[in-house]
Amino acid sequence: MNVKRLIALNIIVLILLVGGGFAAYYYFNEATNYIKTDNARIDGQAISIASPYSGKLTSWSGNVGKTFNSGDQIGEVSDGKHNIPITVPHHMTIVQQNAVENSFVPAGMTLARGYDLDDLWVTANIEETDIEDVKVGQDVDIYVDAYPDRKFTGKVEKLGYATANTFSLLPSSNNTGNYTKVTQVIPVTISIDDDNGAGLVPGMNVTVRIHK
């Protein structure tokens, strides 16, 4: 092997060693200082609007995307003798509605659903093997799939008191009735410091990195 080839080989080996060292440090740093999961989403309190009485829906203004304040009238239902207003229970933006004006609606029928888009948070499902390292008040880096070039920040607000599987319709068991042990996840609520006008909406996929 001539000198040039030996030098080139040494350079390649050095590059691989340096690159491997940086990669090893990166993964060590991530594992030591952060808890990371992509099992997370933007969340909020769902708000429903229902008809207070049975009757004819004589008016309706609950278009998807429209924002209402608490107490605003969104429609009116008539029982044949009286016109009863339908009001909004909380500040909200309509995200889904199935009301048909001039149709009959029974009492309690859900006419629309919405969220207060000014009060959203992140729900992250953290594996039970990592939950010991999660504490209220820890800083969190938030990455929303819809905005890959932006980083949001927040803090751990509260930890769930039951695993996400506890209330599942499909419990972790097999056809013999025996419990199947799998790693459970615990929902953790994370505040969002400022969305900077990003237009976050419930259901968006998120990756979080919690600072230990």
mmCIF file with all atom_site columns, C-alpha atoms in Angstrom:
data_model
loop_
_atom_site.group_PDB
_atom_site.id
_atom_site.type_symbol
_atom_site.label_atom_id
_atom_site.label_alt_id
_atom_site.label_comp_id
_atom_site.label_asym_id
_atom_site.label_entity_id
_atom_site.label_seq_id
_atom_site.pdbx_PDB_ins_code
_atom_site.Cartn_x
_atom_site.Cartn_y
_atom_site.Cartn_z
_atom_site.occupancy
_atom_site.B_iso_or_equiv
_atom_site.pdbx_formal_charge
_atom_site.auth_seq_id
_atom_site.auth_comp_id
_atom_site.auth_asym_id
_atom_site.auth_atom_id
_atom_site.pdbx_PDB_model_num
ATOM 1   C CA . MET A 1 1   ? 0.000   0.000   0.000  1.00 0.00 ? 1   MET A CA 1
ATOM 2   C CA . ASN A 1 2   ? 1.505   3.346   -1.009 1.00 0.00 ? 2   ASN A CA 1
ATOM 3   C CA . VAL A 1 3   ? 1.692   6.405   1.220  1.00 0.00 ? 3   VAL A CA 1
ATOM 4   C CA . LYS A 1 4   ? -1.208  8.246   -0.456 1.00 0.00 ? 4   LYS A CA 1
ATOM 5   C CA . ARG A 1 5   ? -3.570  5.318   0.015  1.00 0.00 ? 5   ARG A CA 1
ATOM 6   C CA . LEU A 1 6   ? -2.464  4.909   3.619  1.00 0.00 ? 6   LEU A CA 1
ATOM 7   C CA . ILE A 1 7   ? -3.097  8.592   4.328  1.00 0.00 ? 7   ILE A CA 1
ATOM 8   C CA . ALA A 1 8   ? -6.524  8.411   2.625  1.00 0.00 ? 8   ALA A CA 1
ATOM 9   C CA . LEU A 1 9   ? -7.428  5.309   4.643  1.00 0.00 ? 9   LEU A CA 1
ATOM 10  C CA . ASN A 1 10  ? -6.367  6.974   7.880  1.00 0.00 ? 10  ASN A CA 1
ATOM 11  C CA . ILE A 1 11  ? -8.467  10.042  7.030  1.00 0.00 ? 11  ILE A CA 1
ATOM 12  C CA . ILE A 1 12  ? -11.529 7.870   6.313  1.00 0.00 ? 12  ILE A CA 1
ATOM 13  C CA . VAL A 1 13  ? -11.064 5.966   9.555  1.00 0.00 ? 13  VAL A CA 1
ATOM 14  C CA . LEU A 1 14  ? -10.677 9.246   11.466 1.00 0.00 ? 14  LEU A CA 1
ATOM 15  C CA . ILE A 1 15  ? -13.862 10.646  9.920  1.00 0.00 ? 15  ILE A CA 1
ATOM 16  C CA . LEU A 1 16  ? -15.782 7.489   10.818 1.00 0.00 ? 16  LEU A CA 1
ATOM 17  C CA . LEU A 1 17  ? -14.482 7.606   14.391 1.00 0.00 ? 17  LEU A CA 1
ATOM 18  C CA . VAL A 1 18  ? -15.339 11.285  14.817 1.00 0.00 ? 18  VAL A CA 1
ATOM 19  C CA . GLY A 1 19  ? -18.769 10.850  13.220 1.00 0.00 ? 19  GLY A CA 1
ATOM 20  C CA . GLY A 1 20  ? -19.470 7.794   15.346 1.00 0.00 ? 20  GLY A CA 1
ATOM 21  C CA . GLY A 1 21  ? -18.374 9.680   18.440 1.00 0.00 ? 21  GLY A CA 1
ATOM 22  C CA . PHE A 1 22  ? -20.738 12.558  17.698 1.00 0.00 ? 22  PHE A CA 1
ATOM 23  C CA . ALA A 1 23  ? -23.597 10.120  17.007 1.00 0.00 ? 23  ALA A CA 1
ATOM 24  C CA . ALA A 1 24  ? -22.913 8.220   20.231 1.00 0.00 ? 24  ALA A CA 1
ATOM 25  C CA . TYR A 1 25  ? -22.781 11.479  22.208 1.00 0.00 ? 25  TYR A CA 1
ATOM 26  C CA . TYR A 1 26  ? -26.045 12.662  20.610 1.00 0.00 ? 26  TYR A CA 1
ATOM 27  C CA . TYR A 1 27  ? -27.937 9.490   21.508 1.00 0.00 ? 27  TYR A CA 1
ATOM 28  C CA . PHE A 1 28  ? -26.414 9.409   24.991 1.00 0.00 ? 28  PHE A CA 1
ATOM 29  C CA . ASN A 1 29  ? -27.357 13.050  25.562 1.00 0.00 ? 29  ASN A CA 1
ATOM 30  C CA . GLU A 1 30  ? -30.922 12.468  24.308 1.00 0.00 ? 30  GLU A CA 1
ATOM 31  C CA . ALA A 1 31  ? -31.411 9.402   26.494 1.00 0.00 ? 31  ALA A CA 1
ATOM 32  C CA . THR A 1 32  ? -29.865 11.013  29.578 1.00 0.00 ? 32  THR A CA 1
ATOM 33  C CA . ASN A 1 33  ? -31.468 14.453  29.481 1.00 0.00 ? 33  ASN A CA 1
ATOM 34  C CA . TYR A 1 34  ? -34.780 14.023  27.670 1.00 0.00 ? 34  TYR A CA 1
ATOM 35  C CA . ILE A 1 35  ? -37.874 11.833  27.397 1.00 0.00 ? 35  ILE A CA 1
ATOM 36  C CA . LYS A 1 36  ? -39.121 11.838  23.836 1.00 0.00 ? 36  LYS A CA 1
ATOM 37  C CA . THR A 1 37  ? -42.299 10.469  22.251 1.00 0.00 ? 37  THR A CA 1
ATOM 38  C CA . ASP A 1 38  ? -44.290 10.978  19.071 1.00 0.00 ? 38  ASP A CA 1
ATOM 39  C CA . ASN A 1 39  ? -47.378 9.423   20.690 1.00 0.00 ? 39  ASN A CA 1
ATOM 40  C CA . ALA A 1 40  ? -48.869 12.857  21.288 1.00 0.00 ? 40  ALA A CA 1
ATOM 41  C CA . ARG A 1 41  ? -51.381 15.286  19.825 1.00 0.00 ? 41  ARG A CA 1
ATOM 42  C CA . ILE A 1 42  ? -52.882 18.752  20.170 1.00 0.00 ? 42  ILE A CA 1
ATOM 43  C CA . ASP A 1 43  ? -55.883 18.510  22.482 1.00 0.00 ? 43  ASP A CA 1
ATOM 44  C CA . GLY A 1 44  ? -58.652 20.635  23.977 1.00 0.00 ? 44  GLY A CA 1
ATOM 45  C CA . GLN A 1 45  ? -61.987 20.506  25.760 1.00 0.00 ? 45  GLN A CA 1
ATOM 46  C CA . ALA A 1 46  ? -64.730 19.476  23.329 1.00 0.00 ? 46  ALA A CA 1
ATOM 47  C CA . ILE A 1 47  ? -67.887 21.583  23.730 1.00 0.00 ? 47  ILE A CA 1
ATOM 48  C CA . SER A 1 48  ? -71.318 20.433  22.553 1.00 0.00 ? 48  SER A CA 1
ATOM 49  C CA . ILE A 1 49  ? -74.407 22.483  21.743 1.00 0.00 ? 49  ILE A CA 1
ATOM 50  C CA . ALA A 1 50  ? -77.723 20.688  22.176 1.00 0.00 ? 50  ALA A CA 1
ATOM 51  C CA . SER A 1 51  ? -81.347 21.602  21.609 1.00 0.00 ? 51  SER A CA 1
ATOM 52  C CA . PRO A 1 52  ? -82.993 22.539  24.952 1.00 0.00 ? 52  PRO A CA 1
ATOM 53  C CA . TYR A 1 53  ? -86.462 21.474  23.758 1.00 0.00 ? 53  TYR A CA 1
ATOM 54  C CA . SER A 1 54  ? -88.090 19.318  21.118 1.00 0.00 ? 54  SER A CA 1
ATOM 55  C CA . GLY A 1 55  ? -89.449 21.295  18.210 1.00 0.00 ? 55  GLY A CA 1
ATOM 56  C CA . LYS A 1 56  ? -88.736 22.920  14.869 1.00 0.00 ? 56  LYS A CA 1
ATOM 57  C CA . LEU A 1 57  ? -85.306 24.477  14.391 1.00 0.00 ? 57  LEU A CA 1
ATOM 58  C CA . THR A 1 58  ? -86.483 27.841  13.096 1.00 0.00 ? 58  THR A CA 1
ATOM 59  C CA . SER A 1 59  ? -83.065 29.476  12.854 1.00 0.00 ? 59  SER A CA 1
ATOM 60  C CA . TRP A 1 60  ? -79.420 28.406  12.961 1.00 0.00 ? 60  TRP A CA 1
ATOM 61  C CA . SER A 1 61  ? -76.135 30.286  12.480 1.00 0.00 ? 61  SER A CA 1
ATOM 62  C CA . GLY A 1 62  ? -73.621 27.692  13.643 1.00 0.00 ? 62  GLY A CA 1
ATOM 63  C CA . ASN A 1 63  ? -71.476 27.483  10.538 1.00 0.00 ? 63  ASN A CA 1
ATOM 64  C CA . VAL A 1 64  ? -68.198 25.568  10.777 1.00 0.00 ? 64  VAL A CA 1
ATOM 65  C CA . GLY A 1 65  ? -65.342 27.937  11.558 1.00 0.00 ? 65  GLY A CA 1
ATOM 66  C CA . LYS A 1 66  ? -67.532 30.575  13.201 1.00 0.00 ? 66  LYS A CA 1
ATOM 67  C CA . THR A 1 67  ? -66.565 31.704  16.708 1.00 0.00 ? 67  THR A CA 1
ATOM 68  C CA . PHE A 1 68  ? -69.044 32.459  19.480 1.00 0.00 ? 68  PHE A CA 1
ATOM 69  C CA . ASN A 1 69  ? -68.760 33.825  22.991 1.00 0.00 ? 69  ASN A CA 1
ATOM 70  C CA . SER A 1 70  ? -70.420 32.309  26.031 1.00 0.00 ? 70  SER A CA 1
ATOM 71  C CA . GLY A 1 71  ? -74.128 33.151  26.060 1.00 0.00 ? 71  GLY A CA 1
ATOM 72  C CA . ASP A 1 72  ? -74.354 34.074  22.363 1.00 0.00 ? 72  ASP A CA 1
ATOM 73  C CA . GLN A 1 73  ? -77.504 32.909  20.595 1.00 0.00 ? 73  GLN A CA 1
ATOM 74  C CA . ILE A 1 74  ? -76.706 30.417  17.856 1.00 0.00 ? 74  ILE A CA 1
ATOM 75  C CA . GLY A 1 75  ? -80.216 29.314  16.943 1.00 0.00 ? 75  GLY A CA 1
ATOM 76  C CA . GLU A 1 76  ? -83.848 29.056  17.905 1.00 0.00 ? 76  GLU A CA 1
ATOM 77  C CA . VAL A 1 77  ? -86.277 26.184  18.331 1.00 0.00 ? 77  VAL A CA 1
ATOM 78  C CA . SER A 1 78  ? -90.072 26.430  18.372 1.00 0.00 ? 78  SER A CA 1
ATOM 79  C CA . ASP A 1 79  ? -92.340 24.061  20.286 1.00 0.00 ? 79  ASP A CA 1
ATOM 80  C CA . GLY A 1 80  ? -95.377 25.405  18.445 1.00 0.00 ? 80  GLY A CA 1
ATOM 81  C CA . LYS A 1 81  ? -96.194 27.991  21.066 1.00 0.00 ? 81  LYS A CA 1
ATOM 82  C CA . HIS A 1 82  ? -92.893 29.545  22.037 1.00 0.00 ? 82  HIS A CA 1
ATOM 83  C CA . ASN A 1 83  ? -89.600 30.304  20.368 1.00 0.00 ? 83  ASN A CA 1
ATOM 84  C CA . ILE A 1 84  ? -86.758 29.162  22.619 1.00 0.00 ? 84  ILE A CA 1
ATOM 85  C CA . PRO A 1 85  ? -83.228 30.486  22.013 1.00 0.00 ? 85  PRO A CA 1
ATOM 86  C CA . ILE A 1 86  ? -80.299 28.078  21.716 1.00 0.00 ? 86  ILE A CA 1
ATOM 87  C CA . THR A 1 87  ? -77.232 29.603  23.326 1.00 0.00 ? 87  THR A CA 1
ATOM 88  C CA . VAL A 1 88  ? -73.533 28.785  23.399 1.00 0.00 ? 88  VAL A CA 1
ATOM 89  C CA . PRO A 1 89  ? -72.268 27.496  26.772 1.00 0.00 ? 89  PRO A CA 1
ATOM 90  C CA . HIS A 1 90  ? -68.649 28.592  26.399 1.00 0.00 ? 90  HIS A CA 1
ATOM 91  C CA . HIS A 1 91  ? -66.375 30.594  24.117 1.00 0.00 ? 91  HIS A CA 1
ATOM 92  C CA . MET A 1 92  ? -65.844 28.283  21.155 1.00 0.00 ? 92  MET A CA 1
ATOM 93  C CA . THR A 1 93  ? -65.231 27.838  17.457 1.00 0.00 ? 93  THR A CA 1
ATOM 94  C CA . ILE A 1 94  ? -67.561 25.450  15.635 1.00 0.00 ? 94  ILE A CA 1
ATOM 95  C CA . VAL A 1 95  ? -65.675 22.498  14.115 1.00 0.00 ? 95  VAL A CA 1
ATOM 96  C CA . GLN A 1 96  ? -68.609 20.211  13.261 1.00 0.00 ? 96  GLN A CA 1
ATOM 97  C CA . GLN A 1 97  ? -72.348 20.725  12.936 1.00 0.00 ? 97  GLN A CA 1
ATOM 98  C CA . ASN A 1 98  ? -75.299 18.635  11.746 1.00 0.00 ? 98  ASN A CA 1
ATOM 99  C CA . ALA A 1 99  ? -78.183 21.046  12.285 1.00 0.00 ? 99  ALA A CA 1
ATOM 100 C CA . VAL A 1 100 ? -80.692 21.511  9.440  1.00 0.00 ? 100 VAL A CA 1
ATOM 101 C CA . GLU A 1 101 ? -82.779 24.640  9.644  1.00 0.00 ? 101 GLU A CA 1
ATOM 102 C CA . ASN A 1 102 ? -86.572 24.081  9.665  1.00 0.00 ? 102 ASN A CA 1
ATOM 103 C CA . SER A 1 103 ? -86.148 20.418  10.627 1.00 0.00 ? 103 SER A CA 1
ATOM 104 C CA . PHE A 1 104 ? -87.514 18.800  13.775 1.00 0.00 ? 104 PHE A CA 1
ATOM 105 C CA . VAL A 1 105 ? -84.970 18.323  16.541 1.00 0.00 ? 105 VAL A CA 1
ATOM 106 C CA . PRO A 1 106 ? -85.543 16.327  19.735 1.00 0.00 ? 106 PRO A CA 1
ATOM 107 C CA . ALA A 1 107 ? -84.547 17.730  23.119 1.00 0.00 ? 107 ALA A CA 1
ATOM 108 C CA . GLY A 1 108 ? -80.910 16.983  23.904 1.00 0.00 ? 108 GLY A CA 1
ATOM 109 C CA . MET A 1 109 ? -79.894 16.384  20.289 1.00 0.00 ? 109 MET A CA 1
ATOM 110 C CA . THR A 1 110 ? -76.339 17.566  19.640 1.00 0.00 ? 110 THR A CA 1
ATOM 111 C CA . LEU A 1 111 ? -76.489 20.231  16.956 1.00 0.00 ? 111 LEU A CA 1
ATOM 112 C CA . ALA A 1 112 ? -72.826 21.244  16.884 1.00 0.00 ? 112 ALA A CA 1
ATOM 113 C CA . ARG A 1 113 ? -69.451 20.642  18.483 1.00 0.00 ? 113 ARG A CA 1
ATOM 114 C CA . GLY A 1 114 ? -66.504 22.938  18.915 1.00 0.00 ? 114 GLY A CA 1
ATOM 115 C CA . TYR A 1 115 ? -63.414 23.928  20.885 1.00 0.00 ? 115 TYR A CA 1
ATOM 116 C CA . ASP A 1 116 ? -62.020 27.005  22.527 1.00 0.00 ? 116 ASP A CA 1
ATOM 117 C CA . LEU A 1 117 ? -59.045 27.347  20.182 1.00 0.00 ? 117 LEU A CA 1
ATOM 118 C CA . ASP A 1 118 ? -57.469 29.845  22.591 1.00 0.00 ? 118 ASP A CA 1
ATOM 119 C CA . ASP A 1 119 ? -57.168 27.123  25.235 1.00 0.00 ? 119 ASP A CA 1
ATOM 120 C CA . LEU A 1 120 ? -55.387 24.138  23.714 1.00 0.00 ? 120 LEU A CA 1
ATOM 121 C CA . TRP A 1 121 ? -52.739 21.841  25.126 1.00 0.00 ? 121 TRP A CA 1
ATOM 122 C CA . VAL A 1 122 ? -50.745 18.731  24.242 1.00 0.00 ? 122 VAL A CA 1
ATOM 123 C CA . THR A 1 123 ? -51.651 15.271  25.494 1.00 0.00 ? 123 THR A CA 1
ATOM 124 C CA . ALA A 1 124 ? -48.582 13.024  25.355 1.00 0.00 ? 124 ALA A CA 1
ATOM 125 C CA . ASN A 1 125 ? -48.700 9.320   26.157 1.00 0.00 ? 125 ASN A CA 1
ATOM 126 C CA . ILE A 1 126 ? -45.548 8.474   28.110 1.00 0.00 ? 126 ILE A CA 1
ATOM 127 C CA . GLU A 1 127 ? -44.462 4.872   28.637 1.00 0.00 ? 127 GLU A CA 1
ATOM 128 C CA . GLU A 1 128 ? -44.802 3.712   32.240 1.00 0.00 ? 128 GLU A CA 1
ATOM 129 C CA . THR A 1 129 ? -41.094 2.867   32.339 1.00 0.00 ? 129 THR A CA 1
ATOM 130 C CA . ASP A 1 130 ? -40.301 6.575   31.838 1.00 0.00 ? 130 ASP A CA 1
ATOM 131 C CA . ILE A 1 131 ? -43.048 8.185   33.919 1.00 0.00 ? 131 ILE A CA 1
ATOM 132 C CA . GLU A 1 132 ? -40.888 8.273   37.083 1.00 0.00 ? 132 GLU A CA 1
ATOM 133 C CA . ASP A 1 133 ? -38.725 10.928  35.408 1.00 0.00 ? 133 ASP A CA 1
ATOM 134 C CA . VAL A 1 134 ? -41.668 13.149  34.444 1.00 0.00 ? 134 VAL A CA 1
ATOM 135 C CA . LYS A 1 135 ? -42.493 15.937  36.905 1.00 0.00 ? 135 LYS A CA 1
ATOM 136 C CA . VAL A 1 136 ? -44.935 18.849  36.881 1.00 0.00 ? 136 VAL A CA 1
ATOM 137 C CA . GLY A 1 137 ? -43.172 22.031  35.790 1.00 0.00 ? 137 GLY A CA 1
ATOM 138 C CA . GLN A 1 138 ? -40.557 20.439  33.515 1.00 0.00 ? 138 GLN A CA 1
ATOM 139 C CA . ASP A 1 139 ? -39.811 22.274  30.265 1.00 0.00 ? 139 ASP A CA 1
ATOM 140 C CA . VAL A 1 140 ? -40.988 20.639  27.047 1.00 0.00 ? 140 VAL A CA 1
ATOM 141 C CA . ASP A 1 141 ? -39.998 21.102  23.410 1.00 0.00 ? 141 ASP A CA 1
ATOM 142 C CA . ILE A 1 142 ? -43.014 20.631  21.132 1.00 0.00 ? 142 ILE A CA 1
ATOM 143 C CA . TYR A 1 143 ? -42.761 19.725  17.447 1.00 0.00 ? 143 TYR A CA 1
ATOM 144 C CA . VAL A 1 144 ? -45.993 19.752  15.419 1.00 0.00 ? 144 VAL A CA 1
ATOM 145 C CA . ASP A 1 145 ? -46.013 17.650  12.238 1.00 0.00 ? 145 ASP A CA 1
ATOM 146 C CA . ALA A 1 146 ? -47.937 20.379  10.416 1.00 0.00 ? 146 ALA A CA 1
ATOM 147 C CA . TYR A 1 147 ? -45.121 22.865  11.098 1.00 0.00 ? 147 TYR A CA 1
ATOM 148 C CA . PRO A 1 148 ? -41.860 20.886  10.715 1.00 0.00 ? 148 PRO A CA 1
ATOM 149 C CA . ASP A 1 149 ? -39.653 23.985  10.705 1.00 0.00 ? 149 ASP A CA 1
ATOM 150 C CA . ARG A 1 150 ? -40.960 25.424  13.962 1.00 0.00 ? 150 ARG A CA 1
ATOM 151 C CA . LYS A 1 151 ? -40.407 24.563  17.612 1.00 0.00 ? 151 LYS A CA 1
ATOM 152 C CA . PHE A 1 152 ? -42.984 25.363  20.267 1.00 0.00 ? 152 PHE A CA 1
ATOM 153 C CA . THR A 1 153 ? -42.387 25.269  23.996 1.00 0.00 ? 153 THR A CA 1
ATOM 154 C CA . GLY A 1 154 ? -44.447 24.341  27.034 1.00 0.00 ? 154 GLY A CA 1
ATOM 155 C CA . LYS A 1 155 ? -44.396 22.780  30.467 1.00 0.00 ? 155 LYS A CA 1
ATOM 156 C CA . VAL A 1 156 ? -45.684 19.602  32.053 1.00 0.00 ? 156 VAL A CA 1
ATOM 157 C CA . GLU A 1 157 ? -49.004 20.571  33.690 1.00 0.00 ? 157 GLU A CA 1
ATOM 158 C CA . LYS A 1 158 ? -50.275 17.274  35.113 1.00 0.00 ? 158 LYS A CA 1
ATOM 159 C CA . LEU A 1 159 ? -49.861 13.516  34.978 1.00 0.00 ? 159 LEU A CA 1
ATOM 160 C CA . GLY A 1 160 ? -52.753 11.147  34.402 1.00 0.00 ? 160 GLY A CA 1
ATOM 161 C CA . TYR A 1 161 ? -54.057 8.919   37.177 1.00 0.00 ? 161 TYR A CA 1
ATOM 162 C CA . ALA A 1 162 ? -54.769 5.936   34.938 1.00 0.00 ? 162 ALA A CA 1
ATOM 163 C CA . THR A 1 163 ? -53.160 4.402   31.858 1.00 0.00 ? 163 THR A CA 1
ATOM 164 C CA . ALA A 1 164 ? -54.613 5.151   28.440 1.00 0.00 ? 164 ALA A CA 1
ATOM 165 C CA . ASN A 1 165 ? -55.616 1.485   28.139 1.00 0.00 ? 165 ASN A CA 1
ATOM 166 C CA . THR A 1 166 ? -57.662 1.444   31.350 1.00 0.00 ? 166 THR A CA 1
ATOM 167 C CA . PHE A 1 167 ? -60.847 2.641   29.666 1.00 0.00 ? 167 PHE A CA 1
ATOM 168 C CA . SER A 1 168 ? -60.190 1.016   26.300 1.00 0.00 ? 168 SER A CA 1
ATOM 169 C CA . LEU A 1 169 ? -62.927 -1.045  24.665 1.00 0.00 ? 169 LEU A CA 1
ATOM 170 C CA . LEU A 1 170 ? -60.228 -3.599  23.776 1.00 0.00 ? 170 LEU A CA 1
ATOM 171 C CA . PRO A 1 171 ? -58.393 -4.518  27.014 1.00 0.00 ? 171 PRO A CA 1
ATOM 172 C CA . SER A 1 172 ? -55.001 -6.235  26.996 1.00 0.00 ? 172 SER A CA 1
ATOM 173 C CA . SER A 1 173 ? -56.140 -9.837  27.260 1.00 0.00 ? 173 SER A CA 1
ATOM 174 C CA . ASN A 1 174 ? -56.162 -12.907 25.042 1.00 0.00 ? 174 ASN A CA 1
ATOM 175 C CA . ASN A 1 175 ? -58.876 -15.453 24.265 1.00 0.00 ? 175 ASN A CA 1
ATOM 176 C CA . THR A 1 176 ? -58.098 -17.445 27.429 1.00 0.00 ? 176 THR A CA 1
ATOM 177 C CA . GLY A 1 177 ? -59.058 -14.490 29.598 1.00 0.00 ? 177 GLY A CA 1
ATOM 178 C CA . ASN A 1 178 ? -55.522 -14.041 30.899 1.00 0.00 ? 178 ASN A CA 1
ATOM 179 C CA . TYR A 1 179 ? -54.027 -10.585 31.172 1.00 0.00 ? 179 TYR A CA 1
ATOM 180 C CA . THR A 1 180 ? -51.396 -9.909  28.512 1.00 0.00 ? 180 THR A CA 1
ATOM 181 C CA . LYS A 1 181 ? -48.592 -7.790  29.928 1.00 0.00 ? 181 LYS A CA 1
ATOM 182 C CA . VAL A 1 182 ? -47.613 -4.946  27.617 1.00 0.00 ? 182 VAL A CA 1
ATOM 183 C CA . THR A 1 183 ? -45.932 -1.637  28.331 1.00 0.00 ? 183 THR A CA 1
ATOM 184 C CA . GLN A 1 184 ? -48.663 0.834   29.248 1.00 0.00 ? 184 GLN A CA 1
ATOM 185 C CA . VAL A 1 185 ? -48.714 4.570   28.531 1.00 0.00 ? 185 VAL A CA 1
ATOM 186 C CA . ILE A 1 186 ? -49.850 7.312   30.863 1.00 0.00 ? 186 ILE A CA 1
ATOM 187 C CA . PRO A 1 187 ? -51.345 10.539  29.463 1.00 0.00 ? 187 PRO A CA 1
ATOM 188 C CA . VAL A 1 188 ? -49.425 13.674  30.411 1.00 0.00 ? 188 VAL A CA 1
ATOM 189 C CA . THR A 1 189 ? -50.893 17.158  29.899 1.00 0.00 ? 189 THR A CA 1
ATOM 190 C CA . ILE A 1 190 ? -48.469 19.751  28.528 1.00 0.00 ? 190 ILE A CA 1
ATOM 191 C CA . SER A 1 191 ? -49.209 23.461  28.224 1.00 0.00 ? 191 SER A CA 1
ATOM 192 C CA . ILE A 1 192 ? -48.337 25.439  25.091 1.00 0.00 ? 192 ILE A CA 1
ATOM 193 C CA . ASP A 1 193 ? -46.556 28.694  25.921 1.00 0.00 ? 193 ASP A CA 1
ATOM 194 C CA . ASP A 1 194 ? -47.399 30.491  22.666 1.00 0.00 ? 194 ASP A CA 1
ATOM 195 C CA . ASP A 1 195 ? -48.511 29.165  19.284 1.00 0.00 ? 195 ASP A CA 1
ATOM 196 C CA . ASN A 1 196 ? -47.287 32.373  17.609 1.00 0.00 ? 196 ASN A CA 1
ATOM 197 C CA . GLY A 1 197 ? -50.360 32.458  15.403 1.00 0.00 ? 197 GLY A CA 1
ATOM 198 C CA . ALA A 1 198 ? -49.702 28.997  13.986 1.00 0.00 ? 198 ALA A CA 1
ATOM 199 C CA . GLY A 1 199 ? -53.379 28.041  13.969 1.00 0.00 ? 199 GLY A CA 1
ATOM 200 C CA . LEU A 1 200 ? -53.072 24.841  15.963 1.00 0.00 ? 200 LEU A CA 1
ATOM 201 C CA . VAL A 1 201 ? -56.180 22.648  16.025 1.00 0.00 ? 201 VAL A CA 1
ATOM 202 C CA . PRO A 1 202 ? -57.136 19.586  18.077 1.00 0.00 ? 202 PRO A CA 1
ATOM 203 C CA . GLY A 1 203 ? -55.938 16.273  16.677 1.00 0.00 ? 203 GLY A CA 1
ATOM 204 C CA . MET A 1 204 ? -52.698 17.485  15.088 1.00 0.00 ? 204 MET A CA 1
ATOM 205 C CA . ASN A 1 205 ? -49.828 15.011  15.519 1.00 0.00 ? 205 ASN A CA 1
ATOM 206 C CA . VAL A 1 206 ? -47.040 16.118  17.830 1.00 0.00 ? 206 VAL A CA 1
ATOM 207 C CA . THR A 1 207 ? -43.613 14.976  19.014 1.00 0.00 ? 207 THR A CA 1
ATOM 208 C CA . VAL A 1 208 ? -42.542 16.123  22.463 1.00 0.00 ? 208 VAL A CA 1
ATOM 209 C CA . ARG A 1 209 ? -39.182 16.209  24.198 1.00 0.00 ? 209 ARG A CA 1
ATOM 210 C CA . ILE A 1 210 ? -39.445 16.571  27.976 1.00 0.00 ? 210 ILE A CA 1
ATOM 211 C CA . HIS A 1 211 ? -36.401 17.979  29.789 1.00 0.00 ? 211 HIS A CA 1
ATOM 212 C CA . LYS A 1 212 ? -35.559 15.769  32.759 1.00 0.00 ? 212 LYS A CA 1
#
